[in-house]
Amino acid sequence: DRYPVEMLEYLRLMCMSPEDLGEKKLEDFDYSRTISSANEREALTTVIEAVRMQLEKYPTTEEQDVELIKDKNMFGTLSKQARMAIRHRRNEKRLLKRTIAALEKEIKKRG
């Protein structure tokens, strides 16, 4: 899994609409299960938006990091610690992008 189940359960609660609630009380719901299609889409979209905001905080794009790594002359002049940091930053971005892709796929699968 790319995100904690507890987070999704919380988001299902926070994204509930009056239509989702109906005549039920909040404690009557099993938040480990889909509440409604619209609620699930909203919860997953919230995670996507949060991940995108995190990606925007990086000073460079993944592509810029890849180009830097490919430039052996430039990359070689950096300290080992700096090279490791750039590789780590690139890998974090890849993970975040894959999380977005997985969530978007899940939304499409659910309709």
PDB file of N, CA and C in Angstrom, residues 14-73:
ATOM      1  N   MET A  14     -14.105  12.519   6.930  1.00  0.00           N
ATOM      2  CA  MET A  14     -14.043  13.955   6.691  1.00  0.00           C
ATOM      3  C   MET A  14     -14.690  14.374   5.374  1.00  0.00           C
ATOM      4  N   CYS A  15     -14.781  13.475   4.421  1.00  0.00           N
ATOM      5  CA  CYS A  15     -15.361  13.792   3.110  1.00  0.00           C
ATOM      6  C   CYS A  15     -16.837  13.409   3.000  1.00  0.00           C
ATOM      7  N   MET A  16     -17.426  12.994   4.100  1.00  0.00           N
ATOM      8  CA  MET A  16     -18.837  12.574   4.047  1.00  0.00           C
ATOM      9  C   MET A  16     -19.739  13.761   3.728  1.00  0.00           C
ATOM     10  N   SER A  17     -20.696  13.512   2.887  1.00  0.00           N
ATOM     11  CA  SER A  17     -21.689  14.525   2.519  1.00  0.00           C
ATOM     12  C   SER A  17     -23.001  14.210   3.233  1.00  0.00           C
ATOM     13  N   PRO A  18     -23.934  15.135   3.241  1.00  0.00           N
ATOM     14  CA  PRO A  18     -25.250  14.842   3.819  1.00  0.00           C
ATOM     15  C   PRO A  18     -25.917  13.637   3.144  1.00  0.00           C
ATOM     16  N   GLU A  19     -25.669  13.469   1.834  1.00  0.00           N
ATOM     17  CA  GLU A  19     -26.232  12.320   1.116  1.00  0.00           C
ATOM     18  C   GLU A  19     -25.647  11.013   1.631  1.00  0.00           C
ATOM     19  N   ASP A  20     -24.346  11.028   1.953  1.00  0.00           N
ATOM     20  CA  ASP A  20     -23.706   9.826   2.504  1.00  0.00           C
ATOM     21  C   ASP A  20     -24.274   9.499   3.877  1.00  0.00           C
ATOM     22  N   LEU A  21     -24.496  10.515   4.649  1.00  0.00           N
ATOM     23  CA  LEU A  21     -24.963  10.332   6.022  1.00  0.00           C
ATOM     24  C   LEU A  21     -26.403   9.829   6.070  1.00  0.00           C
ATOM     25  N   GLY A  22     -27.263  10.417   5.263  1.00  0.00           N
ATOM     26  CA  GLY A  22     -28.669  10.003   5.276  1.00  0.00           C
ATOM     27  C   GLY A  22     -29.237  10.114   6.675  1.00  0.00           C
ATOM     28  N   GLU A  23     -29.851   9.051   7.149  1.00  0.00           N
ATOM     29  CA  GLU A  23     -30.457   9.021   8.490  1.00  0.00           C
ATOM     30  C   GLU A  23     -29.530   8.373   9.527  1.00  0.00           C
ATOM     31  N   LYS A  24     -28.362   7.920   9.081  1.00  0.00           N
ATOM     32  CA  LYS A  24     -27.446   7.226   9.982  1.00  0.00           C
ATOM     33  C   LYS A  24     -26.652   8.205  10.847  1.00  0.00           C
ATOM     34  N   LYS A  25     -26.131   7.679  11.926  1.00  0.00           N
ATOM     35  CA  LYS A  25     -25.208   8.427  12.775  1.00  0.00           C
ATOM     36  C   LYS A  25     -23.786   8.102  12.325  1.00  0.00           C
ATOM     37  N   LEU A  26     -22.865   8.997  12.596  1.00  0.00           N
ATOM     38  CA  LEU A  26     -21.470   8.787  12.193  1.00  0.00           C
ATOM     39  C   LEU A  26     -20.899   7.484  12.738  1.00  0.00           C
ATOM     40  N   GLU A  27     -21.289   7.121  13.941  1.00  0.00           N
ATOM     41  CA  GLU A  27     -20.736   5.898  14.539  1.00  0.00           C
ATOM     42  C   GLU A  27     -21.307   4.625  13.921  1.00  0.00           C
ATOM     43  N   ASP A  28     -22.333   4.752  13.082  1.00  0.00           N
ATOM     44  CA  ASP A  28     -22.932   3.582  12.431  1.00  0.00           C
ATOM     45  C   ASP A  28     -22.159   3.124  11.192  1.00  0.00           C
ATOM     46  N   PHE A  29     -21.197   3.911  10.751  1.00  0.00           N
ATOM     47  CA  PHE A  29     -20.462   3.595   9.520  1.00  0.00           C
ATOM     48  C   PHE A  29     -19.216   2.779   9.817  1.00  0.00           C
ATOM     49  N   ASP A  30     -18.865   1.927   8.866  1.00  0.00           N
ATOM     50  CA  ASP A  30     -17.607   1.175   8.908  1.00  0.00           C
ATOM     51  C   ASP A  30     -16.650   1.890   7.951  1.00  0.00           C
ATOM     52  N   TYR A  31     -15.776   2.705   8.500  1.00  0.00           N
ATOM     53  CA  TYR A  31     -14.898   3.537   7.677  1.00  0.00           C
ATOM     54  C   TYR A  31     -13.780   2.744   7.006  1.00  0.00           C
ATOM     55  N   SER A  32     -13.680   1.462   7.318  1.00  0.00           N
ATOM     56  CA  SER A  32     -12.698   0.622   6.631  1.00  0.00           C
ATOM     57  C   SER A  32     -13.237   0.183   5.268  1.00  0.00           C
ATOM     58  N   ARG A  33     -14.496   0.514   5.000  1.00  0.00           N
ATOM     59  CA  ARG A  33     -15.134   0.169   3.730  1.00  0.00           C
ATOM     60  C   ARG A  33     -15.596   1.436   3.017  1.00  0.00           C
ATOM     61  N   THR A  34     -15.775   1.316   1.724  1.00  0.00           N
ATOM     62  CA  THR A  34     -16.251   2.442   0.928  1.00  0.00           C
ATOM     63  C   THR A  34     -17.620   2.898   1.439  1.00  0.00           C
ATOM     64  N   ILE A  35     -17.771   4.202   1.630  1.00  0.00           N
ATOM     65  CA  ILE A  35     -19.038   4.782   2.078  1.00  0.00           C
ATOM     66  C   ILE A  35     -19.967   4.965   0.883  1.00  0.00           C
ATOM     67  N   SER A  36     -19.436   5.579  -0.172  1.00  0.00           N
ATOM     68  CA  SER A  36     -20.144   5.764  -1.435  1.00  0.00           C
ATOM     69  C   SER A  36     -19.091   6.021  -2.501  1.00  0.00           C
ATOM     70  N   SER A  37     -19.472   5.909  -3.749  1.00  0.00           N
ATOM     71  CA  SER A  37     -18.508   6.163  -4.830  1.00  0.00           C
ATOM     72  C   SER A  37     -17.993   7.591  -4.775  1.00  0.00           C
ATOM     73  N   ALA A  38     -18.903   8.528  -4.551  1.00  0.00           N
ATOM     74  CA  ALA A  38     -18.503   9.934  -4.504  1.00  0.00           C
ATOM     75  C   ALA A  38     -17.573  10.200  -3.317  1.00  0.00           C
ATOM     76  N   ASN A  39     -17.864   9.620  -2.184  1.00  0.00           N
ATOM     77  CA  ASN A  39     -17.045   9.788  -0.994  1.00  0.00           C
ATOM     78  C   ASN A  39     -15.650   9.207  -1.208  1.00  0.00           C
ATOM     79  N   GLU A  40     -15.589   8.034  -1.798  1.00  0.00           N
ATOM     80  CA  GLU A  40     -14.296   7.387  -2.043  1.00  0.00           C
ATOM     81  C   GLU A  40     -13.467   8.215  -3.016  1.00  0.00           C
ATOM     82  N   ARG A  41     -14.105   8.705  -4.068  1.00  0.00           N
ATOM     83  CA  ARG A  41     -13.416   9.537  -5.055  1.00  0.00           C
ATOM     84  C   ARG A  41     -12.866  10.800  -4.377  1.00  0.00           C
ATOM     85  N   GLU A  42     -13.665  11.410  -3.518  1.00  0.00           N
ATOM     86  CA  GLU A  42     -13.240  12.618  -2.806  1.00  0.00           C
ATOM     87  C   GLU A  42     -12.071  12.322  -1.865  1.00  0.00           C
ATOM     88  N   ALA A  43     -12.132  11.216  -1.151  1.00  0.00           N
ATOM     89  CA  ALA A  43     -11.053  10.849  -0.229  1.00  0.00           C
ATOM     90  C   ALA A  43      -9.744  10.595  -0.992  1.00  0.00           C
ATOM     91  N   LEU A  44      -9.833   9.840  -2.082  1.00  0.00           N
ATOM     92  CA  LEU A  44      -8.632   9.541  -2.867  1.00  0.00           C
ATOM     93  C   LEU A  44      -8.088  10.795  -3.543  1.00  0.00           C
ATOM     94  N   THR A  45      -8.983  11.657  -4.008  1.00  0.00           N
ATOM     95  CA  THR A  45      -8.570  12.909  -4.638  1.00  0.00           C
ATOM     96  C   THR A  45      -7.863  13.810  -3.627  1.00  0.00           C
ATOM     97  N   THR A  46      -8.297  13.776  -2.393  1.00  0.00           N
ATOM     98  CA  THR A  46      -7.646  14.552  -1.337  1.00  0.00           C
ATOM     99  C   THR A  46      -6.199  14.096  -1.158  1.00  0.00           C
ATOM    100  N   VAL A  47      -5.974  12.801  -1.197  1.00  0.00           N
ATOM    101  CA  VAL A  47      -4.607  12.283  -1.081  1.00  0.00           C
ATOM    102  C   VAL A  47      -3.778  12.721  -2.286  1.00  0.00           C
ATOM    103  N   ILE A  48      -4.359  12.624  -3.474  1.00  0.00           N
ATOM    104  CA  ILE A  48      -3.648  13.049  -4.691  1.00  0.00           C
ATOM    105  C   ILE A  48      -3.233  14.511  -4.577  1.00  0.00           C
ATOM    106  N   GLU A  49      -4.148  15.359  -4.153  1.00  0.00           N
ATOM    107  CA  GLU A  49      -3.839  16.787  -4.019  1.00  0.00           C
ATOM    108  C   GLU A  49      -2.724  17.023  -3.010  1.00  0.00           C
ATOM    109  N   ALA A  50      -2.743  16.300  -1.904  1.00  0.00           N
ATOM    110  CA  ALA A  50      -1.695  16.443  -0.891  1.00  0.00           C
ATOM    111  C   ALA A  50      -0.337  16.011  -1.437  1.00  0.00           C
ATOM    112  N   VAL A  51      -0.324  14.918  -2.189  1.00  0.00           N
ATOM    113  CA  VAL A  51       0.939  14.424  -2.763  1.00  0.00           C
ATOM    114  C   VAL A  51       1.454  15.415  -3.810  1.00  0.00           C
ATOM    115  N   ARG A  52       0.556  15.959  -4.623  1.00  0.00           N
ATOM    116  CA  ARG A  52       0.980  16.962  -5.624  1.00  0.00           C
ATOM    117  C   ARG A  52       1.566  18.197  -4.948  1.00  0.00           C
ATOM    118  N   MET A  53       0.953  18.634  -3.859  1.00  0.00           N
ATOM    119  CA  MET A  53       1.485  19.790  -3.135  1.00  0.00           C
ATOM    120  C   MET A  53       2.873  19.491  -2.591  1.00  0.00           C
ATOM    121  N   GLN A  54       3.076  18.263  -2.138  1.00  0.00           N
ATOM    122  CA  GLN A  54       4.400  17.883  -1.640  1.00  0.00           C
ATOM    123  C   GLN A  54       5.425  17.895  -2.767  1.00  0.00           C
ATOM    124  N   LEU A  55       5.040  17.396  -3.932  1.00  0.00           N
ATOM    125  CA  LEU A  55       5.950  17.404  -5.088  1.00  0.00           C
ATOM    126  C   LEU A  55       6.357  18.828  -5.468  1.00  0.00           C
ATOM    127  N   GLU A  56       5.415  19.756  -5.356  1.00  0.00           N
ATOM    128  CA  GLU A  56       5.693  21.147  -5.731  1.00  0.00           C
ATOM    129  C   GLU A  56       6.688  21.818  -4.794  1.00  0.00           C
ATOM    130  N   LYS A  57       6.902  21.273  -3.626  1.00  0.00           N
ATOM    131  CA  LYS A  57       7.818  21.866  -2.653  1.00  0.00           C
ATOM    132  C   LYS A  57       9.290  21.651  -3.012  1.00  0.00           C
ATOM    133  N   TYR A  58       9.564  20.680  -3.874  1.00  0.00           N
ATOM    134  CA  TYR A  58      10.946  20.412  -4.252  1.00  0.00           C
ATOM    135  C   TYR A  58      11.465  21.540  -5.139  1.00  0.00           C
ATOM    136  N   PRO A  59      12.741  21.885  -4.995  1.00  0.00           N
ATOM    137  CA  PRO A  59      13.300  22.971  -5.802  1.00  0.00           C
ATOM    138  C   PRO A  59      13.543  22.586  -7.264  1.00  0.00           C
ATOM    139  N   THR A  60      13.535  21.293  -7.535  1.00  0.00           N
ATOM    140  CA  THR A  60      13.770  20.809  -8.899  1.00  0.00           C
ATOM    141  C   THR A  60      12.728  19.742  -9.230  1.00  0.00           C
ATOM    142  N   THR A  61      12.623  19.438 -10.511  1.00  0.00           N
ATOM    143  CA  THR A  61      11.747  18.355 -10.946  1.00  0.00           C
ATOM    144  C   THR A  61      12.542  17.046 -10.974  1.00  0.00           C
ATOM    145  N   GLU A  62      11.817  15.949 -11.091  1.00  0.00           N
ATOM    146  CA  GLU A  62      12.501  14.655 -11.222  1.00  0.00           C
ATOM    147  C   GLU A  62      13.360  14.651 -12.481  1.00  0.00           C
ATOM    148  N   GLU A  63      12.833  15.228 -13.540  1.00  0.00           N
ATOM    149  CA  GLU A  63      13.558  15.259 -14.818  1.00  0.00           C
ATOM    150  C   GLU A  63      14.864  16.050 -14.678  1.00  0.00           C
ATOM    151  N   GLN A  64      14.835  17.161 -13.945  1.00  0.00           N
ATOM    152  CA  GLN A  64      16.051  17.941 -13.732  1.00  0.00           C
ATOM    153  C   GLN A  64      17.071  17.146 -12.923  1.00  0.00           C
ATOM    154  N   ASP A  65      16.596  16.402 -11.941  1.00  0.00           N
ATOM    155  CA  ASP A  65      17.504  15.556 -11.159  1.00  0.00           C
ATOM    156  C   ASP A  65      18.129  14.478 -12.035  1.00  0.00           C
ATOM    157  N   VAL A  66      17.325  13.872 -12.901  1.00  0.00           N
ATOM    158  CA  VAL A  66      17.828  12.831 -13.809  1.00  0.00           C
ATOM    159  C   VAL A  66      18.904  13.419 -14.721  1.00  0.00           C
ATOM    160  N   GLU A  67      18.648  14.605 -15.261  1.00  0.00           N
ATOM    161  CA  GLU A  67      19.639  15.240 -16.140  1.00  0.00           C
ATOM    162  C   GLU A  67      20.933  15.540 -15.384  1.00  0.00           C
ATOM    163  N   LEU A  68      20.811  15.976 -14.153  1.00  0.00           N
ATOM    164  CA  LEU A  68      21.996  16.245 -13.339  1.00  0.00           C
ATOM    165  C   LEU A  68      22.790  14.967 -13.103  1.00  0.00           C
ATOM    166  N   ILE A  69      22.097  13.895 -12.797  1.00  0.00           N
ATOM    167  CA  ILE A  69      22.762  12.612 -12.562  1.00  0.00           C
ATOM    168  C   ILE A  69      23.435  12.107 -13.832  1.00  0.00           C
ATOM    169  N   LYS A  70      22.787  12.323 -14.982  1.00  0.00           N
ATOM    170  CA  LYS A  70      23.356  11.878 -16.263  1.00  0.00           C
ATOM    171  C   LYS A  70      24.612  12.657 -16.645  1.00  0.00           C
ATOM    172  N   ASP A  71      24.710  13.896 -16.190  1.00  0.00           N
ATOM    173  CA  ASP A  71      25.879  14.727 -16.495  1.00  0.00           C
ATOM    174  C   ASP A  71      27.026  14.285 -15.581  1.00  0.00           C
ATOM    175  N   LYS A  72      27.751  13.281 -16.024  1.00  0.00           N
ATOM    176  CA  LYS A  72      28.790  12.645 -15.196  1.00  0.00           C
ATOM    177  C   LYS A  72      29.862  13.638 -14.750  1.00  0.00           C
ATOM    178  N   ASN A  73      30.235  14.571 -15.630  1.00  0.00           N
ATOM    179  CA  ASN A  73      31.272  15.545 -15.255  1.00  0.00           C
ATOM    180  C   ASN A  73      30.797  16.424 -14.105  1.00  0.00           C
TER     181      ASN A  73
END
